[in-house]
Coordinates of C-alpha atoms and ligand atoms in Angstrom, one line a residue:
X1282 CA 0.0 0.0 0.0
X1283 CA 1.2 3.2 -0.7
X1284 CA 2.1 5.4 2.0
X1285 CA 3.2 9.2 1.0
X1286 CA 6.4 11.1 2.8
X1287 CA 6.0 11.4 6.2
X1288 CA 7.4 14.9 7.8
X1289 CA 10.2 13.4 9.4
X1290 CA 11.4 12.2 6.3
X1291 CA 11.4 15.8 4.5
X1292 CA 13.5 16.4 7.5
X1293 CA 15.7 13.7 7.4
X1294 CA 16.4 14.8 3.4
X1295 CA 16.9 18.5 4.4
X1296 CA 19.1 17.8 7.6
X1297 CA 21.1 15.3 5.1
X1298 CA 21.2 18.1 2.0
X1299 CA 20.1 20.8 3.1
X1300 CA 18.0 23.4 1.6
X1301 CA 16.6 24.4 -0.4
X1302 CA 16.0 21.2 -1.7
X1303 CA 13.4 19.4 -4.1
X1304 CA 12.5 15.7 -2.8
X1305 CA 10.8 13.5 -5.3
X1306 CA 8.7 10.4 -4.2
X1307 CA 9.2 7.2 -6.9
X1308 CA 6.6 5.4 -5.2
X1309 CA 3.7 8.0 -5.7
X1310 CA 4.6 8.6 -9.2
X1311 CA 4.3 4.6 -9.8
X1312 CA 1.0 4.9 -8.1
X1313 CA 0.1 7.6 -10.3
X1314 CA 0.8 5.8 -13.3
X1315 CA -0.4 2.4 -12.3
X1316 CA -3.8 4.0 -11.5
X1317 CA -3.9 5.9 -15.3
X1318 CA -2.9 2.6 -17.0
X1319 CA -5.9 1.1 -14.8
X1320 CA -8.2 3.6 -16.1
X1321 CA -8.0 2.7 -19.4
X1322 CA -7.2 -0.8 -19.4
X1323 CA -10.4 -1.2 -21.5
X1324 CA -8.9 -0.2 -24.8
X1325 CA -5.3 0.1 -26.2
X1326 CA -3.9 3.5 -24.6
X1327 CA -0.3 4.5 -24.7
X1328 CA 1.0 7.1 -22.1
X1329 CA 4.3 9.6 -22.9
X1330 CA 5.5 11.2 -20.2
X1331 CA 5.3 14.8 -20.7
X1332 CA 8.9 15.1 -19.5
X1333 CA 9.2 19.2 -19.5
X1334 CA 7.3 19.1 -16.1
X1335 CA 10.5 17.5 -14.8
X1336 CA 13.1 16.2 -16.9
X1337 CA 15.9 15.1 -14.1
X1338 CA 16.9 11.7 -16.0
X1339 CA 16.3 9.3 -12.6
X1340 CA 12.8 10.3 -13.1
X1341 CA 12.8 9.5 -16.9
X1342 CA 14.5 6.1 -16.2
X1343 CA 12.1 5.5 -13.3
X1344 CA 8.9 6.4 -15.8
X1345 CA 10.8 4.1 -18.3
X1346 CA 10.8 1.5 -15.9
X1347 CA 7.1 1.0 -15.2
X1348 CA 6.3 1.3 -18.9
X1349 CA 6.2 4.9 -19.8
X1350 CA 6.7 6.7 -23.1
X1351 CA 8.3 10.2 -23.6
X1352 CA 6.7 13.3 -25.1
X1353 CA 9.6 15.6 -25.4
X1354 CA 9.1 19.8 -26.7
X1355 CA 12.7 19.8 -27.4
X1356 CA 15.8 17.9 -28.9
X1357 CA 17.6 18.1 -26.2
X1358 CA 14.5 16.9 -24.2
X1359 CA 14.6 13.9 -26.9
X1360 CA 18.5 13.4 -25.8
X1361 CA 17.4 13.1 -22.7
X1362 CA 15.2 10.5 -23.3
X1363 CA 17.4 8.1 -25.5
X1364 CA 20.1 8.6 -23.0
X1365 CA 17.7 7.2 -20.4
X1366 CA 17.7 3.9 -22.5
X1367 CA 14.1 4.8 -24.3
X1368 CA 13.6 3.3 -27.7
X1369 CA 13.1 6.3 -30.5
X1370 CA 10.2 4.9 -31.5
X1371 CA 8.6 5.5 -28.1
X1372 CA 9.5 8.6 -28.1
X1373 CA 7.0 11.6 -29.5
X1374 CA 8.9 15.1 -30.3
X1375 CA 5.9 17.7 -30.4
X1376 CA 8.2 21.0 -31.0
X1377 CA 6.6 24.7 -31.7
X1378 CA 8.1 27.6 -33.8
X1379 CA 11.4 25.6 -34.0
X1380 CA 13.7 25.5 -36.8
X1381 CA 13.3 22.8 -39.4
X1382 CA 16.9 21.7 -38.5
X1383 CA 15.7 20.7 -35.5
X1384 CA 12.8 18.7 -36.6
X1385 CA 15.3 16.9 -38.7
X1386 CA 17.4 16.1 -36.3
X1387 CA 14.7 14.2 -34.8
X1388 CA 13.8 12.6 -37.8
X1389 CA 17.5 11.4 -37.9
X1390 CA 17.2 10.3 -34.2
X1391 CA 14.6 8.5 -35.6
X1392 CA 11.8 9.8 -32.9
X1393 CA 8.0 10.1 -33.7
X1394 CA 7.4 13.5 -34.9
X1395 CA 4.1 15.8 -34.3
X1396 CA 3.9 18.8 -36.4
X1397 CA 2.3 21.4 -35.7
X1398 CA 1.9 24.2 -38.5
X1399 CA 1.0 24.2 -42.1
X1400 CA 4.6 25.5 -43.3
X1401 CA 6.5 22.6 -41.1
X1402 CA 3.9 20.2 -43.1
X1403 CA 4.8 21.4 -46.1
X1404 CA 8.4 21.8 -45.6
X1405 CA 8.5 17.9 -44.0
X1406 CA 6.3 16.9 -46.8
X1407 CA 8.4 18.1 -49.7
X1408 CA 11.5 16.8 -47.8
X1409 CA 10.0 13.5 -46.8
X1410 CA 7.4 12.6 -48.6
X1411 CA 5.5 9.2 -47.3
X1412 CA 9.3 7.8 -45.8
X1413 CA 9.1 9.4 -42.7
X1414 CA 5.1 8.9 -41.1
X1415 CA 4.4 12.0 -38.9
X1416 CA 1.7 12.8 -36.6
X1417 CA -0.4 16.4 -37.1
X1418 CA -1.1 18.9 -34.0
X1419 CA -4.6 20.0 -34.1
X1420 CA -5.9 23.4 -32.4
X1421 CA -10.1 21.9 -32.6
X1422 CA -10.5 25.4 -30.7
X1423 CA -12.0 24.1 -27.6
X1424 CA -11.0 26.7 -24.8
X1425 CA -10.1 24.4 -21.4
X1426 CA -8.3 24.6 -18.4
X1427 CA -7.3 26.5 -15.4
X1428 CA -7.2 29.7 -17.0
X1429 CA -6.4 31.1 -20.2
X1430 CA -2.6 31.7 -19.8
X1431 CA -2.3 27.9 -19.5
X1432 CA -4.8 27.0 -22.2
X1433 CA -3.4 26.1 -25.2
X1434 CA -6.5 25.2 -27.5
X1435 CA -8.0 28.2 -28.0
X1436 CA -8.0 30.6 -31.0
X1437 CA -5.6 33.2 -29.9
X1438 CA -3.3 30.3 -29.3
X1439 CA 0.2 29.9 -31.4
X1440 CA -0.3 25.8 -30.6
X1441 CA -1.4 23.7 -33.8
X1442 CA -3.2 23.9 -37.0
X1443 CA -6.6 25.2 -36.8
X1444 CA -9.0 22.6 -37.1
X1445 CA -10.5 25.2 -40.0
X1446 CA -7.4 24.5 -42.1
X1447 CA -8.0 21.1 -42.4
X1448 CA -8.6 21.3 -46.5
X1449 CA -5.0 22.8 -46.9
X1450 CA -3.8 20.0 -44.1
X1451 CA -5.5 17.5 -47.0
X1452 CA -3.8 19.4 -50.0
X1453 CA -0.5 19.5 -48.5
X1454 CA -0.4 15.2 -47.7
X1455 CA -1.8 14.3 -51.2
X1456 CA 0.1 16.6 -53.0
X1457 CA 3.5 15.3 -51.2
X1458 CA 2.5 11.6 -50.1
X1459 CA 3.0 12.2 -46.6
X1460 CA 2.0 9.1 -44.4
X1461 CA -0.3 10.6 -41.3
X1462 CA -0.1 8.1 -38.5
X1463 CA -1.6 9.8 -35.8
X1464 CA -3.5 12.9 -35.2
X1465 CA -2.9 15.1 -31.6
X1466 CA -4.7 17.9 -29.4
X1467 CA -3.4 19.5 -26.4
X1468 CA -5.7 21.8 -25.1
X1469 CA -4.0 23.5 -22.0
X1470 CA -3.4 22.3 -18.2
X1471 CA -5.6 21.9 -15.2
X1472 CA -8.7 20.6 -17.2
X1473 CA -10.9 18.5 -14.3
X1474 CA -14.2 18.2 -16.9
X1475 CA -13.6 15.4 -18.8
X1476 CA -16.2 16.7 -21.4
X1477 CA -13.2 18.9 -22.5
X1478 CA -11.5 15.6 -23.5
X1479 CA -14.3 13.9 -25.2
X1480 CA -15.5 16.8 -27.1
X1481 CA -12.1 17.4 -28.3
X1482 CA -12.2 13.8 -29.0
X1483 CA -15.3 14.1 -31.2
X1484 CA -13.5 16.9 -33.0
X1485 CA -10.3 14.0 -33.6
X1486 CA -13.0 11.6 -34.9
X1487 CA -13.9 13.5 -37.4
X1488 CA -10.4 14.4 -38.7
X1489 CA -9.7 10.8 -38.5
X1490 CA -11.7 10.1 -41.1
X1491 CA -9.8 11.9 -43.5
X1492 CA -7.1 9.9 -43.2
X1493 CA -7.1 6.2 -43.9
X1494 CA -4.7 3.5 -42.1
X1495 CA -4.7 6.2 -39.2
X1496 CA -3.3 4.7 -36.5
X1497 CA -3.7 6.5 -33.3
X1498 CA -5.2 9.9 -31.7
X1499 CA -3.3 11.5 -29.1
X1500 CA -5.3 13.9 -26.5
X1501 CA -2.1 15.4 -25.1
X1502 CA -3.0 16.4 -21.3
X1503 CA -3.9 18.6 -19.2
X1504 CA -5.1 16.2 -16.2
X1505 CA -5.9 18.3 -13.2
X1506 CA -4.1 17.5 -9.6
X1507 CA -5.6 18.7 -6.6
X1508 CA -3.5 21.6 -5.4
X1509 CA -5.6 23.1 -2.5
X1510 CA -7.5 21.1 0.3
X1511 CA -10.6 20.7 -1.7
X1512 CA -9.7 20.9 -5.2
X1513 CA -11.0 18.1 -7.6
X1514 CA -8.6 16.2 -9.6
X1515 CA -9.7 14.8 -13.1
X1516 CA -11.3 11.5 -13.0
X1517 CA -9.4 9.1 -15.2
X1518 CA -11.9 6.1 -14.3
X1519 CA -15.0 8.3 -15.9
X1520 CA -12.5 9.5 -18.6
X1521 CA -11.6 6.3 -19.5
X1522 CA -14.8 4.5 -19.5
X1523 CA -16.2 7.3 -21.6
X1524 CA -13.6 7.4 -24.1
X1525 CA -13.2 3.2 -24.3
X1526 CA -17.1 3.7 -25.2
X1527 CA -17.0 6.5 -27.7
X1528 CA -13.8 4.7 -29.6
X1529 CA -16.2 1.5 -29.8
X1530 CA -18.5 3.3 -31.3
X1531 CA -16.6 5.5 -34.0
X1532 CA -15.0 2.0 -34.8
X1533 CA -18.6 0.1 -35.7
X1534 CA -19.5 3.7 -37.6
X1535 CA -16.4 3.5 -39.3
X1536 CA -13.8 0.8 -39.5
X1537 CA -11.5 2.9 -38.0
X1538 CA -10.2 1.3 -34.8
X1539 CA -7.4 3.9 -33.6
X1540 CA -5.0 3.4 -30.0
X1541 CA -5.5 6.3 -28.0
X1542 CA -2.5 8.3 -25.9
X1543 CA -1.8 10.5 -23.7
X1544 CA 0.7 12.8 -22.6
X1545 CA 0.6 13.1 -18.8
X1546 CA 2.9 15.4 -17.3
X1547 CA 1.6 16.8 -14.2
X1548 CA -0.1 14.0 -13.3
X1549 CA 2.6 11.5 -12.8
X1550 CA 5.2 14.5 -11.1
X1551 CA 3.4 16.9 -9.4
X1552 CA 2.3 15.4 -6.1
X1553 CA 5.4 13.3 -5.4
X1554 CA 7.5 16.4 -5.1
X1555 CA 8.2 19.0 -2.3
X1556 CA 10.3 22.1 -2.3
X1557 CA 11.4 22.3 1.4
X1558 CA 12.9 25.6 2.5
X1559 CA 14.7 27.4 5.8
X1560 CA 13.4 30.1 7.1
X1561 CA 15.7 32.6 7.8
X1562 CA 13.1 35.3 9.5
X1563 CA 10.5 35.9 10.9
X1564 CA 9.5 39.8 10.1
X1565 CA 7.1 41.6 11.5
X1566 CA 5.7 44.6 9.7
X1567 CA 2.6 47.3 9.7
X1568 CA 0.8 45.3 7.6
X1569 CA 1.5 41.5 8.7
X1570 CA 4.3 38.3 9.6
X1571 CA 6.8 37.4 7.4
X1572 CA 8.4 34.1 6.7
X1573 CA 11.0 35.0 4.9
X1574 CA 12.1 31.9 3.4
X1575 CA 16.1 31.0 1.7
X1576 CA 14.6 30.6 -1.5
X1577 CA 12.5 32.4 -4.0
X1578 CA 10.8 32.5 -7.6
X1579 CA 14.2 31.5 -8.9
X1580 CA 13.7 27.9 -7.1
X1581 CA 9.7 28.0 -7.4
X1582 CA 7.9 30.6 -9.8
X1583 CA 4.3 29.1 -10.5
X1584 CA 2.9 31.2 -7.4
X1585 CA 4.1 34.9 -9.1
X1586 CA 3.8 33.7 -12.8
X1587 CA 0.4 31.6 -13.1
X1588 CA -0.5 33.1 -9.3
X1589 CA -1.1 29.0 -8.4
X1590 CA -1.8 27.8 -4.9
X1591 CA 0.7 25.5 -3.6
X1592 CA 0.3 24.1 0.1
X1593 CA 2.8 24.7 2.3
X1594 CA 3.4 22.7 5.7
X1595 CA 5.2 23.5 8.6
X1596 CA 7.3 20.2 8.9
X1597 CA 9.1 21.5 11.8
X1598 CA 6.2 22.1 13.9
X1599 CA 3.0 20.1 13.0
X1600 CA 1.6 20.4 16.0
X1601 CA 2.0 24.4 16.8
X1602 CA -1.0 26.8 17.1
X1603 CA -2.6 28.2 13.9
X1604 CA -0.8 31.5 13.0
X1605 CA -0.9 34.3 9.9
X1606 CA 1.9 34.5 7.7
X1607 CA 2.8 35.9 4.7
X1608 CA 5.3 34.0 2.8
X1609 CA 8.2 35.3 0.7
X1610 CA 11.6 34.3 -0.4
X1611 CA 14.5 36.5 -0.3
X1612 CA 15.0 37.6 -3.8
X1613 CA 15.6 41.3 -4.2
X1614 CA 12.5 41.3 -6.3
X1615 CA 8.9 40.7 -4.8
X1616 CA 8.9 37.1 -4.3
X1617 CA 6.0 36.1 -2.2
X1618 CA 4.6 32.7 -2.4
X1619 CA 1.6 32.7 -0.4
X1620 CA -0.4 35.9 2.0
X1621 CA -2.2 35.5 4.7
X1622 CA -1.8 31.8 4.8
X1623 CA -2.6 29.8 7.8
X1624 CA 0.6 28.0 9.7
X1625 CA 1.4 26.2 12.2
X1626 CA 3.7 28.5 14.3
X1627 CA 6.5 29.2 12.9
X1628 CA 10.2 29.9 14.0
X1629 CA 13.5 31.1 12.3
X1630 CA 15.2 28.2 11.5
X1631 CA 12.0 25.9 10.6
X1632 CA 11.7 23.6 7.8
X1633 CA 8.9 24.8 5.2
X1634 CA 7.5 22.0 2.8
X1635 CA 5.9 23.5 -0.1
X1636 CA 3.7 20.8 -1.7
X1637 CA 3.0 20.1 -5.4
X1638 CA 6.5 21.1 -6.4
X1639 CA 7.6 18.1 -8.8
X1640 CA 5.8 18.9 -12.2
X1641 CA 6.9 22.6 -13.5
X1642 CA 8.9 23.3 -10.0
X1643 CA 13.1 22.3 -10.4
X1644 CA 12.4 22.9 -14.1
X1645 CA 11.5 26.8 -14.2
X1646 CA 14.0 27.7 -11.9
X1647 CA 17.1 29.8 -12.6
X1648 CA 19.8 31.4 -11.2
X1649 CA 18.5 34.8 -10.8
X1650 CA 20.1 37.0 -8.4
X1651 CA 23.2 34.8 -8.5
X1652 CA 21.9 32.5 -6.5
X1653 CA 22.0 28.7 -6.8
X1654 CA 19.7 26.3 -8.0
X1655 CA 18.5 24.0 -5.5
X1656 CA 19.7 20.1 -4.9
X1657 CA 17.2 17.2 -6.2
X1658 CA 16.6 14.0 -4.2
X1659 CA 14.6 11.1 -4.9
X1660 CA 13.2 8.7 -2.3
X1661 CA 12.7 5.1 -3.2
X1662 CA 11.9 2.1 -1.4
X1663 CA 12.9 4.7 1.3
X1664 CA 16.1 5.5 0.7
X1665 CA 16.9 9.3 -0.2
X1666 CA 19.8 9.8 -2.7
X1667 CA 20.9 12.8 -4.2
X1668 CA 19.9 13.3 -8.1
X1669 CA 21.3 16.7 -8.5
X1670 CA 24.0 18.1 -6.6
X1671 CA 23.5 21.8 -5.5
X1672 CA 24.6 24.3 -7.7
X1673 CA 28.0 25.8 -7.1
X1674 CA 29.4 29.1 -7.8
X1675 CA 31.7 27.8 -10.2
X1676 CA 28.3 27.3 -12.0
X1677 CA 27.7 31.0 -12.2
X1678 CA 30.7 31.5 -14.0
X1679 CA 30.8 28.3 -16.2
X1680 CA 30.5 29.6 -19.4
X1681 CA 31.5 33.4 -18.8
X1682 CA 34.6 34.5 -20.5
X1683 CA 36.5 36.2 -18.3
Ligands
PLP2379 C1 3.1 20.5 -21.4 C2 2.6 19.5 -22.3 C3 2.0 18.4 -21.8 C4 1.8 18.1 -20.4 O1 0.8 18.9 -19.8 P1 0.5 18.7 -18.2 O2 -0.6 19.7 -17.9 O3 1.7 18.9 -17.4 O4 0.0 17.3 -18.1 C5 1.5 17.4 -22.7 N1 1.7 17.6 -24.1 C6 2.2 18.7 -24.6 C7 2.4 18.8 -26.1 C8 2.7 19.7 -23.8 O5 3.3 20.8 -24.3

């Protein structure tokens, strides 16, 4: 049975490290992924790791091992990926606005590419023809998510061709040969109605039958984890019942019988990983208590760039009385993570766990204000060991020439 970190072991990892550091549970992302395959066991479904929510290559090996594919944005995403032992051909390369060099490379890494705009179409077509079967980004204009800065289907968005283009998608593969083997929507992030997914699914079916010998639809991601107390995460059971069902039936309409995938990034990585942090003062101001904390948007930025709610735990005093603080790291910038949030007591020197850190957390952070980016542990079979050491400040200088 799966049992999450416990406080003392957050502890144990930042006495042993030291902070800040992110810690990454192995066993909750297996349990993540186990319960996805499980909720669509009832037809064939393919999941790729959405690997830009966290890209440390323990992770990718550990997603490897239980069975996972690789979605990958970039090449040197994709280089991750084959260096972690994954076969090309379970790896999908979905890039935007890069150069065509680049899409070539992956062609010559031999990786499943997803394009995602009539020039790169063309372009791949005229250099390709049928040898090299791609799969085509669709935009089917269906506006989902969180909010609109992390929606990606909507019609102000750069992300795929518009569904409305799909006569010069049609002109550009017969008049170049090009071999279509899948088609793929992403809509955004943080999508919990599943109706977002299956209407985006109807708008996939009937693409799909423009293409003959079409062999899979992808429906990217965008699976919503629960962030605050009460938040909702997507149902995967309901989502995959529905979508085993509404496959069945586009195949007796139609023939067509196409696997279905996913692109889960989030969803595996976000909940197994905590950013835990010092604090190095308690401040007390006019207006309210600081916790000033030794880190800052340079270690964690969803909070000041997407304004997102993460949890954050007092590990170093459960069990203290219920006090106000306003949180903030000490970047010479405003920083703060959380106001007026409820914690127990706190004192210089505590341990902070900020919660929901894995997916979009280590991998947005910098090295803004000359300050180093944090160490990354995973724990496994409870043992912690060190994935990324600490930066050093050799690092700020690395590639200065001086
Ligand atoms: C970011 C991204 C994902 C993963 O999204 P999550 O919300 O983290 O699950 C999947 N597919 C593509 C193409 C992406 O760009």
């Amino acid at each position: 049975m799966f049992q999450p970190l416990s406080n003392q072991q957050l502890i144990d990892v930042a006495d042993e490290f030291g902070t800040p550091v992110y810690v990454y549970h192995a066993e909750q992302i297996t349990e993540r992924y186990n319960k996805l395959t499980d909720a669509f066991k009832g037809h064939p479904t393919r999941f790729f790791y959405a690997c830009k929510a966290l890209t440390n290559i323990n992770i990718v090996k550990h997603i490897k091992k239980l069975g996972g594919l690789l979605d990958c944005v970039s090449i040197n995403e994709v280089k991750i990926g084959l260096l972690a032992g994954y076969d090309p051909q379970d790896i999908l390369f979905t890039p935007n606005c890069v150069d065509f060099d680049e899409i070539k490379d992956g062609v010559e890494l031999g990786v499943r590419i997803n394009i995602d705009s009539i020039p790169i179409l063309e372009r791949f077509g005229n250099h390709y023809g049928g040898s090299y079967p791609v799969c085509i980004r669709i935009n089917p204009h269906i506006v989902a998510g969180g909010n609109y800065k992390i929606s990606t289907g909507h019609i102000d968005s750069k992300f795929g061709i518009s569904i409305h283009q799909l006569r010069h998608i049609e002109r550009i593969v017969k008049t170049t040969g090009l071999h279509v083997q899948g088609l793929h929507m992403h809509t955004g992030s943080e999508i919990k109605d599943i109706d977002v997914f299956l209407q985006g699914l109807d708008v996939m079916f009937g693409v799909a039958t423009h293409f003959k010998g079409l062999e899979f639809i992808d429906l990217g991601s965008g699976f919503k984890v629960p962030y605050k107390d009460d938040d909702q995460e997507t149902d995967v059971y309901a989502l995959g019942a529905s979508v085993t069902e509404a496959v069945a039936t586009f195949k007796q309409e139609t023939g067509m019988d196409p696997e279905i995938w996913f692109e889960p990034g989030k969803y595996l990585v976000c909940e197994c990983g905590f950013l835990v942090v010092k604090v190095n003062l308690i401040k007390h101001t006019t207006a309210t208590v600081f916790a000033g904390v030794n880190s800052g948007f340079n270690h964690l930025i969803r909070p000041m760039l997407y304004e997102s709610y993460h949890r954050i735990t007092n590990i170093s005093n459960p069990n203290g009385a219920d006090r106000i603080y306003t949180v903030v790291g000490n970047i010479c910038e405003t920083d703060t993570f959380a106001w007026d949030r409820v914690l127990k007591e706190v004192k210089e020197g505590d341990y902070l766990a900020f919660h929901n850190a894995g997916a979009y957390g280590f991998e947005m952070s910098s090295n803004f204000n000359s300050r180093l980016k944090p160490a990354e542990v995973m724990v496994e079979d409870g043992v912690a060991r060190l994935i990324r050491k600490r930066n050093e400040f050799e690092d700020l200088l690395s590639n200065q020439i001086y």
